[in-house]
Short mmCIF file of C-alpha atoms in Angstrom, two decimals:
data_model
loop_
_atom_site.label_atom_id
_atom_site.label_comp_id
_atom_site.label_asym_id
_atom_site.label_seq_id
_atom_site.Cartn_x
_atom_site.Cartn_y
_atom_site.Cartn_z
CA MET A 22 -5.77 -6.63 20.05
CA ARG A 23 -8.00 -3.68 20.87
CA ARG A 24 -9.35 -1.85 17.86
CA SER A 25 -8.05 1.69 17.42
CA GLY A 26 -11.12 2.73 15.41
CA LEU A 27 -8.90 3.97 12.56
CA GLU A 28 -8.98 0.76 10.52
CA PHE A 29 -11.75 1.92 8.17
CA SER A 30 -10.37 5.44 7.69
CA SER A 31 -6.94 3.92 6.95
CA ALA A 32 -8.52 1.63 4.34
CA LEU A 33 -10.19 4.67 2.77
CA ALA A 34 -6.83 6.43 2.66
CA VAL A 35 -5.24 3.54 0.78
CA ALA A 36 -8.21 3.18 -1.58
CA THR A 37 -8.38 6.88 -2.47
CA LEU A 38 -4.63 7.08 -2.98
CA VAL A 39 -4.71 4.11 -5.36
CA ALA A 40 -7.73 5.56 -7.18
CA ALA A 41 -6.05 8.96 -7.56
CA LEU A 42 -2.77 7.48 -8.83
CA VAL A 43 -4.54 5.18 -11.30
CA MET A 44 -6.73 7.99 -12.60
CA ALA A 45 -3.76 10.35 -12.90
CA GLN A 46 -1.92 7.73 -14.95
CA SER A 47 -4.91 6.96 -17.18
CA LEU A 48 -5.59 10.66 -17.87
CA GLY A 49 -1.93 11.53 -18.36
CA LEU A 50 -1.99 13.95 -15.41
CA GLY A 51 0.19 14.40 -12.36
CA PHE A 52 -0.50 13.72 -8.68
CA HIS A 53 0.35 16.88 -6.76
CA ASP A 54 0.52 18.06 -3.18
CA PRO A 55 -2.60 20.26 -2.95
CA ASP A 56 -0.94 22.48 -0.35
CA GLY A 57 2.47 22.59 -1.99
CA SER A 58 2.22 26.33 -2.60
CA VAL A 59 2.85 27.00 1.12
CA GLY A 60 5.65 24.46 1.43
CA PRO A 61 6.10 20.69 1.09
CA THR A 62 3.71 18.72 3.28
CA PHE A 63 6.40 16.26 4.37
CA VAL A 64 7.96 19.25 6.15
CA LEU A 65 4.83 21.10 7.26
CA LEU A 66 2.93 18.12 8.70
CA PRO A 67 5.72 17.02 11.09
CA LEU A 68 6.11 20.65 12.21
CA ILE A 69 2.38 20.90 12.94
CA VAL A 70 2.49 17.63 14.89
CA LEU A 71 5.56 18.77 16.83
CA LEU A 72 3.85 22.05 17.74
CA ALA A 73 0.73 20.18 18.87
CA LEU A 74 2.82 17.85 21.06
CA VAL A 75 4.67 20.79 22.61
CA LEU A 76 1.38 22.54 23.39
CA ASP A 77 0.05 19.31 24.88
CA VAL A 78 3.01 18.57 27.16
CA ILE A 79 4.74 21.82 28.17
CA PRO A 80 1.76 23.66 29.77
CA ARG A 81 0.87 20.55 31.80
CA ALA A 82 4.46 20.28 33.02
CA VAL A 83 4.69 23.96 33.95
CA ILE A 84 1.47 23.76 35.99
CA ARG A 85 2.87 20.88 38.06
CA VAL A 86 6.08 22.54 39.25
CA ARG A 87 6.87 25.41 41.58
CA SER A 88 10.39 25.99 40.31
CA TRP A 89 11.74 26.30 36.77
CA HIS A 90 14.52 23.90 37.72
CA ALA A 91 11.97 21.10 38.00
CA VAL A 92 10.37 21.69 34.59
CA ARG A 93 12.57 19.20 32.76
CA GLY A 94 11.64 16.36 35.08
CA ALA A 95 7.97 17.32 34.87
CA VAL A 96 8.11 17.30 31.06
CA VAL A 97 9.48 13.73 31.11
CA GLU A 98 6.78 12.70 33.57
CA VAL A 99 3.96 14.23 31.53
CA TRP A 100 5.34 12.73 28.31
CA ARG A 101 5.32 9.23 29.80
CA GLU A 102 1.78 9.69 31.05
CA ARG A 103 0.35 11.23 27.91
CA TRP A 104 2.31 9.54 25.16
CA PRO A 105 2.93 5.83 25.58
CA ALA A 106 3.60 3.88 22.40
CA ALA A 107 -0.09 3.11 21.79
CA ASN A 108 -1.07 6.79 21.86
CA LEU A 109 1.78 7.80 19.57
CA ARG A 110 0.85 5.06 17.14
CA PHE A 111 -2.80 6.19 17.16
CA MET A 112 -1.82 9.79 16.45
CA VAL A 113 0.63 8.98 13.65
CA ILE A 114 -1.74 6.57 11.89
CA GLY A 115 -4.61 9.01 12.18
CA LEU A 116 -2.69 12.04 10.92
CA ILE A 117 -1.10 10.21 8.00
CA GLY A 118 -4.39 8.55 7.08
CA TRP A 119 -6.49 11.71 7.02
CA TYR A 120 -3.87 13.68 5.09
CA VAL A 121 -3.45 10.92 2.48
CA THR A 122 -7.23 10.86 2.07
CA TYR A 123 -7.37 14.65 1.84
CA ALA A 124 -4.57 14.90 -0.72
CA SER A 125 -6.00 12.07 -2.81
CA VAL A 126 -9.52 13.51 -2.75
CA ARG A 127 -8.22 16.95 -3.72
CA ASN A 128 -6.39 15.44 -6.69
CA LEU A 129 -9.42 13.37 -7.69
CA LYS A 130 -11.57 16.50 -7.51
CA GLY A 131 -9.09 18.19 -9.83
CA PHE A 132 -9.49 15.38 -12.37
CA VAL A 133 -13.27 15.88 -12.69
CA PRO A 134 -13.13 18.22 -15.74
CA PHE A 135 -11.01 15.69 -17.62
CA ALA A 136 -13.05 12.60 -16.70
CA ASN A 137 -16.57 14.01 -17.13
CA HIS A 138 -17.02 16.90 -19.54
CA GLN A 139 -20.67 17.51 -18.70
CA LEU A 140 -21.81 20.42 -16.53
CA TYR A 141 -25.18 20.44 -14.78
CA ASP A 142 -25.28 24.04 -13.56
CA ARG A 143 -28.32 24.95 -15.64
CA ASP A 144 -30.27 22.01 -14.26
CA LEU A 145 -29.49 22.82 -10.63
CA SER A 146 -30.12 26.52 -11.23
CA ARG A 147 -33.53 25.63 -12.62
CA ILE A 148 -34.31 23.61 -9.49
CA ASP A 149 -33.18 26.51 -7.28
CA ARG A 150 -35.44 28.96 -9.06
CA ALA A 151 -38.36 26.57 -8.76
CA MET A 152 -37.83 26.44 -4.98
CA PHE A 153 -37.59 30.24 -4.70
CA GLY A 154 -40.50 31.37 -6.84
CA GLY A 155 -38.49 32.02 -9.99
CA ARG A 156 -35.68 33.97 -8.29
CA GLU A 157 -32.07 33.02 -7.67
CA PRO A 158 -31.53 32.12 -3.98
CA ALA A 159 -28.29 34.10 -3.78
CA VAL A 160 -30.00 37.26 -5.07
CA VAL A 161 -32.76 36.77 -2.50
CA LEU A 162 -30.13 36.62 0.26
CA HIS A 163 -28.36 39.72 -1.11
CA ASP A 164 -31.63 41.67 -1.01
CA LEU A 165 -32.45 40.37 2.46
CA LEU A 166 -29.05 40.69 4.17
CA GLY A 167 -27.34 43.37 2.09
CA THR A 168 -24.04 43.18 0.27
CA THR A 169 -21.58 44.95 2.59
CA VAL A 170 -21.64 44.15 6.33
CA ALA A 171 -23.24 40.74 5.80
CA ALA A 172 -20.61 39.90 3.18
CA HIS A 173 -17.75 40.55 5.62
CA VAL A 174 -19.43 38.68 8.49
CA LEU A 175 -20.27 35.62 6.41
CA SER A 176 -16.83 35.67 4.80
CA PHE A 177 -15.21 35.61 8.25
CA PHE A 178 -17.11 32.48 9.26
CA TYR A 179 -16.47 30.82 5.89
CA ILE A 180 -12.72 31.35 6.17
CA VAL A 181 -12.77 30.21 9.82
CA TRP A 182 -14.22 26.90 8.61
CA ILE A 183 -11.13 26.32 6.45
CA VAL A 184 -8.89 26.67 9.51
CA ALA A 185 -11.26 24.91 11.93
CA LEU A 186 -11.30 21.56 10.12
CA PRO A 187 -7.57 20.73 10.37
CA ALA A 188 -7.56 22.20 13.89
CA SER A 189 -10.40 19.86 14.91
CA LEU A 190 -8.51 16.86 13.55
CA ALA A 191 -5.40 17.90 15.47
CA ILE A 192 -7.46 18.23 18.66
CA ALA A 193 -9.02 14.82 18.11
CA LEU A 194 -5.74 13.03 17.45
CA VAL A 195 -3.36 14.88 19.76
CA TRP A 196 -5.30 16.26 22.72
CA ALA A 197 -8.21 13.79 22.89
CA ARG A 198 -5.92 10.98 21.68
CA ARG A 199 -7.40 7.46 21.91
CA ASP A 200 -10.90 8.47 22.90
CA ARG A 201 -13.81 6.93 20.97
CA ILE A 202 -14.90 10.32 19.62
CA SER A 203 -11.45 10.84 18.05
CA SER A 204 -11.64 7.80 15.78
CA TRP A 205 -15.31 8.55 15.12
CA TRP A 206 -14.58 12.09 13.93
CA VAL A 207 -11.56 11.17 11.78
CA THR A 208 -13.46 8.34 10.08
CA ALA A 209 -16.59 10.45 9.53
CA VAL A 210 -14.62 13.25 7.85
CA SER A 211 -12.89 10.72 5.59
CA VAL A 212 -16.27 9.26 4.59
CA ASP A 213 -17.58 12.76 3.79
CA TRP A 214 -14.58 13.44 1.59
CA VAL A 215 -14.72 10.15 -0.30
CA ILE A 216 -18.47 10.17 -1.00
CA GLY A 217 -18.27 13.88 -1.79
CA VAL A 218 -15.67 13.43 -4.51
CA ALA A 219 -17.69 10.54 -5.98
CA LEU A 220 -20.65 12.94 -6.26
CA ASN A 221 -18.36 15.48 -7.94
CA PHE A 222 -17.73 12.97 -10.72
CA ALA A 223 -21.37 11.93 -10.96
CA LEU A 224 -22.75 15.48 -11.22
CA PRO A 225 -20.07 18.01 -12.24
CA THR A 226 -20.97 21.64 -11.61
CA LEU A 227 -19.11 24.92 -11.27
CA GLY A 228 -21.41 26.67 -8.82
CA PRO A 229 -23.41 29.89 -9.28
CA ILE A 230 -20.42 32.23 -8.77
CA TYR A 231 -18.68 30.80 -11.84
CA ASP A 232 -21.77 30.05 -13.90
CA ARG A 233 -23.44 33.46 -13.33
CA PRO A 234 -20.76 35.82 -11.96
CA GLY A 235 -22.94 38.85 -12.68
CA ASP A 236 -25.27 37.93 -9.81
CA PHE A 237 -22.39 38.47 -7.37
CA ALA A 238 -20.74 41.54 -8.87
CA GLY A 239 -22.33 43.82 -6.26
CA LEU A 240 -20.80 42.06 -3.24
CA SER A 241 -18.11 43.86 -1.26
CA GLU A 242 -14.62 42.49 -1.77
CA THR A 243 -13.77 40.05 1.02
CA SER A 244 -11.32 37.24 1.68
CA THR A 245 -13.92 34.88 0.22
CA THR A 246 -14.29 36.78 -3.06
CA VAL A 247 -10.49 36.93 -3.39
CA LEU A 248 -10.33 33.17 -2.81
CA GLN A 249 -13.00 32.59 -5.46
CA GLN A 250 -11.02 34.57 -8.01
CA SER A 251 -7.79 32.72 -7.23
CA MET A 252 -9.54 29.36 -7.56
CA TRP A 253 -10.91 30.33 -10.97
CA THR A 254 -7.41 31.41 -12.07
CA GLU A 255 -6.01 28.06 -10.92
CA ARG A 256 -8.70 26.19 -12.84
CA LEU A 257 -7.88 28.07 -16.04
CA GLN A 258 -4.18 27.33 -15.58
CA VAL A 259 -4.82 23.62 -15.12
CA LEU A 260 -7.20 23.39 -18.10
CA ALA A 261 -4.76 25.30 -20.32
CA ASP A 262 -1.77 23.04 -19.60
CA PRO A 263 -2.77 20.09 -17.40
CA ALA A 264 0.35 18.02 -18.02
CA HIS A 265 2.83 20.70 -17.00
CA THR A 266 1.32 22.35 -13.94
CA ASN A 267 1.69 21.61 -10.25
CA THR A 268 -1.57 23.40 -9.46
CA VAL A 269 -4.62 21.44 -8.28
CA GLN A 270 -7.92 22.92 -9.45
CA ASN A 271 -10.59 22.64 -6.78
CA ILE A 272 -13.89 23.71 -8.38
CA ALA A 273 -16.65 21.09 -8.18
CA ALA A 274 -19.78 22.17 -6.37
CA PHE A 275 -22.07 19.15 -5.88
CA ALA A 276 -22.37 18.32 -3.03
CA SER A 277 -21.32 20.95 -0.47
CA LEU A 278 -18.55 19.43 1.64
CA HIS A 279 -18.55 22.47 3.93
CA VAL A 280 -22.17 21.74 4.81
CA ALA A 281 -21.57 17.97 4.97
CA ILE A 282 -18.70 18.18 7.45
CA ALA A 283 -20.42 20.84 9.56
CA THR A 284 -23.49 18.56 9.71
CA THR A 285 -21.31 15.61 10.70
CA ALA A 286 -19.73 17.71 13.46
CA CYS A 287 -23.18 18.54 14.88
CA LEU A 288 -24.26 14.91 14.89
CA VAL A 289 -21.03 13.54 16.35
CA ALA A 290 -21.06 16.17 19.11
CA GLN A 291 -24.68 15.43 19.97
CA ARG A 292 -24.45 11.64 19.95
CA ALA A 293 -21.12 11.67 21.79
CA GLY A 294 -22.75 13.63 24.61
CA LEU A 295 -20.64 16.79 24.41
CA HIS A 296 -21.79 19.84 26.36
CA ARG A 297 -24.96 21.51 25.10
CA SER A 298 -23.12 24.77 24.46
CA ILE A 299 -20.79 22.98 22.02
CA VAL A 300 -23.67 21.25 20.25
CA TRP A 301 -25.67 24.47 19.85
CA GLY A 302 -22.56 26.37 18.81
CA LEU A 303 -21.95 23.83 16.06
CA ARG A 304 -25.58 24.05 14.96
CA ALA A 305 -25.30 27.82 14.69
CA PHE A 306 -22.08 27.41 12.72
CA LEU A 307 -23.85 24.98 10.37
CA ALA A 308 -26.67 27.48 9.78
CA ILE A 309 -24.15 30.25 9.01
CA THR A 310 -22.20 27.93 6.70
CA MET A 311 -25.34 27.00 4.77
CA THR A 312 -26.20 30.69 4.35
CA ALA A 313 -22.67 31.68 3.35
CA THR A 314 -22.29 28.96 0.70
CA VAL A 315 -25.43 30.17 -1.10
CA TYR A 316 -24.80 33.88 -0.44
CA PHE A 317 -21.36 33.80 -2.08
CA GLY A 318 -22.45 31.45 -4.86
CA TRP A 319 -20.23 28.56 -3.91
CA HIS A 320 -23.18 26.19 -4.08
CA TYR A 321 -26.75 25.74 -5.23
CA VAL A 322 -29.43 25.03 -2.67
CA SER A 323 -29.47 21.48 -4.08
CA ASP A 324 -25.79 21.18 -3.13
CA VAL A 325 -26.61 22.27 0.42
CA LEU A 326 -29.41 19.73 0.77
CA ALA A 327 -27.14 16.99 -0.59
CA GLY A 328 -24.47 18.12 1.87
CA LEU A 329 -26.88 17.73 4.77
CA LEU A 330 -27.66 14.17 3.71
CA LEU A 331 -23.97 13.38 3.19
CA GLY A 332 -23.21 14.70 6.67
CA PHE A 333 -25.72 12.27 8.18
CA VAL A 334 -24.15 9.37 6.28
CA GLY A 335 -20.63 10.34 7.35
CA ALA A 336 -21.61 10.54 11.02
CA TRP A 337 -23.45 7.21 10.87
CA VAL A 338 -20.61 5.33 9.18
CA GLY A 339 -18.05 6.94 11.47
CA GLU A 340 -19.98 5.75 14.52
CA LYS A 341 -20.17 2.20 13.17
CA PHE A 342 -16.40 1.96 12.75
CA ALA A 343 -15.30 4.01 15.77
CA ALA A 344 -13.28 2.39 18.53
CA PRO A 345 -15.37 0.68 21.20
CA ASP A 346 -15.66 2.37 24.58
CA GLN A 347 -12.74 1.26 26.71
CA VAL A 348 -13.46 -0.02 30.22
CA ALA A 349 -10.64 -0.41 32.69
CA GLU A 350 -9.89 -4.06 33.46
CA PRO A 351 -10.06 -3.70 37.29
CA GLU A 352 -13.54 -2.24 37.00
CA VAL A 353 -14.66 -5.17 34.85
CA SER A 354 -13.27 -7.70 37.35
CA GLU A 355 -14.91 -5.99 40.31
CA LEU A 356 -18.27 -5.82 38.58
CA SER A 357 -18.07 -9.46 37.55
CA THR A 358 -17.15 -10.60 41.08
CA ALA A 359 -19.97 -8.58 42.65
CA ASP A 360 -22.43 -9.96 40.12
CA LEU A 361 -21.39 -13.57 40.83
CA ALA A 362 -21.60 -13.00 44.59
CA SER A 363 -25.08 -11.55 44.22
CA ARG A 364 -26.26 -14.49 42.13
CA SER A 365 -24.80 -16.99 44.64
CA ALA A 366 -26.61 -15.28 47.53
CA ARG A 367 -29.94 -15.40 45.66
CA GLN A 368 -29.49 -19.08 44.91
#
């Protein structure tokens, strides 16, 4: 059987789910849907998939026909072309696998304060100051970029990242379907998540915004600052009554997963041979993400550097386990026949 390239990411999904359930049981905590506040995932995920399928099939069918009466037949034709059983299976396995990994990692991240009571913010802050001549990196950025216009611009890109990640996975699994880059990207993101949460347990930190909130008091209120406040409120709720809350706290700074996944995206795009404009666009997005994470105090510079390294690892592992390039069988036969004929002539 041909490899789908999702075998390793599926194994990670099973492993992280088991780890999260075992840890929840051992700590006396619950396993919760991290996105349950906007509706149950078993309802939302199928709706998202259905919307993606509609957007994949309907426009293609409409383009093919000259009359609305022929749309139905064109939809059936496009569906058969685009979604044979193998493609549907690839999409379903990929979507379920990445969401199971995501939900498990989010729960594991929420268990960090209960499994490791140490905090290393002072140590990482000391390293940051040593790299910036005794000053806090975030304060340096505030002085350099300002605290009003720059805050809104960087906040926009930071929030876009939150939406862009699930959108990229949908594109990879629905529109690109069984292409090599699809399995590569899904696996790489899963690797980033899993190693990232392991680092959260190894080196628990809150991040500058929660360790030294006074350094960020002068920033204009943005969607990012509102998000930071809501995350702190959720953390306090979980710590106050962990056994009777459905909230998942999500504060654990080392390493920066935003930076890691943005780095992985740059590397996958470059090595997969995507257009230069996409590669450079992703590099610019990575640079903005690195700036924003320090500017808003989400991460220390050490977290950013660790995120860069993690992104390289994720891209490398994802490439190793991605599906092999598929070559059409007729092309293989023709090449083999021509090669044999050439060898016979030389002999």
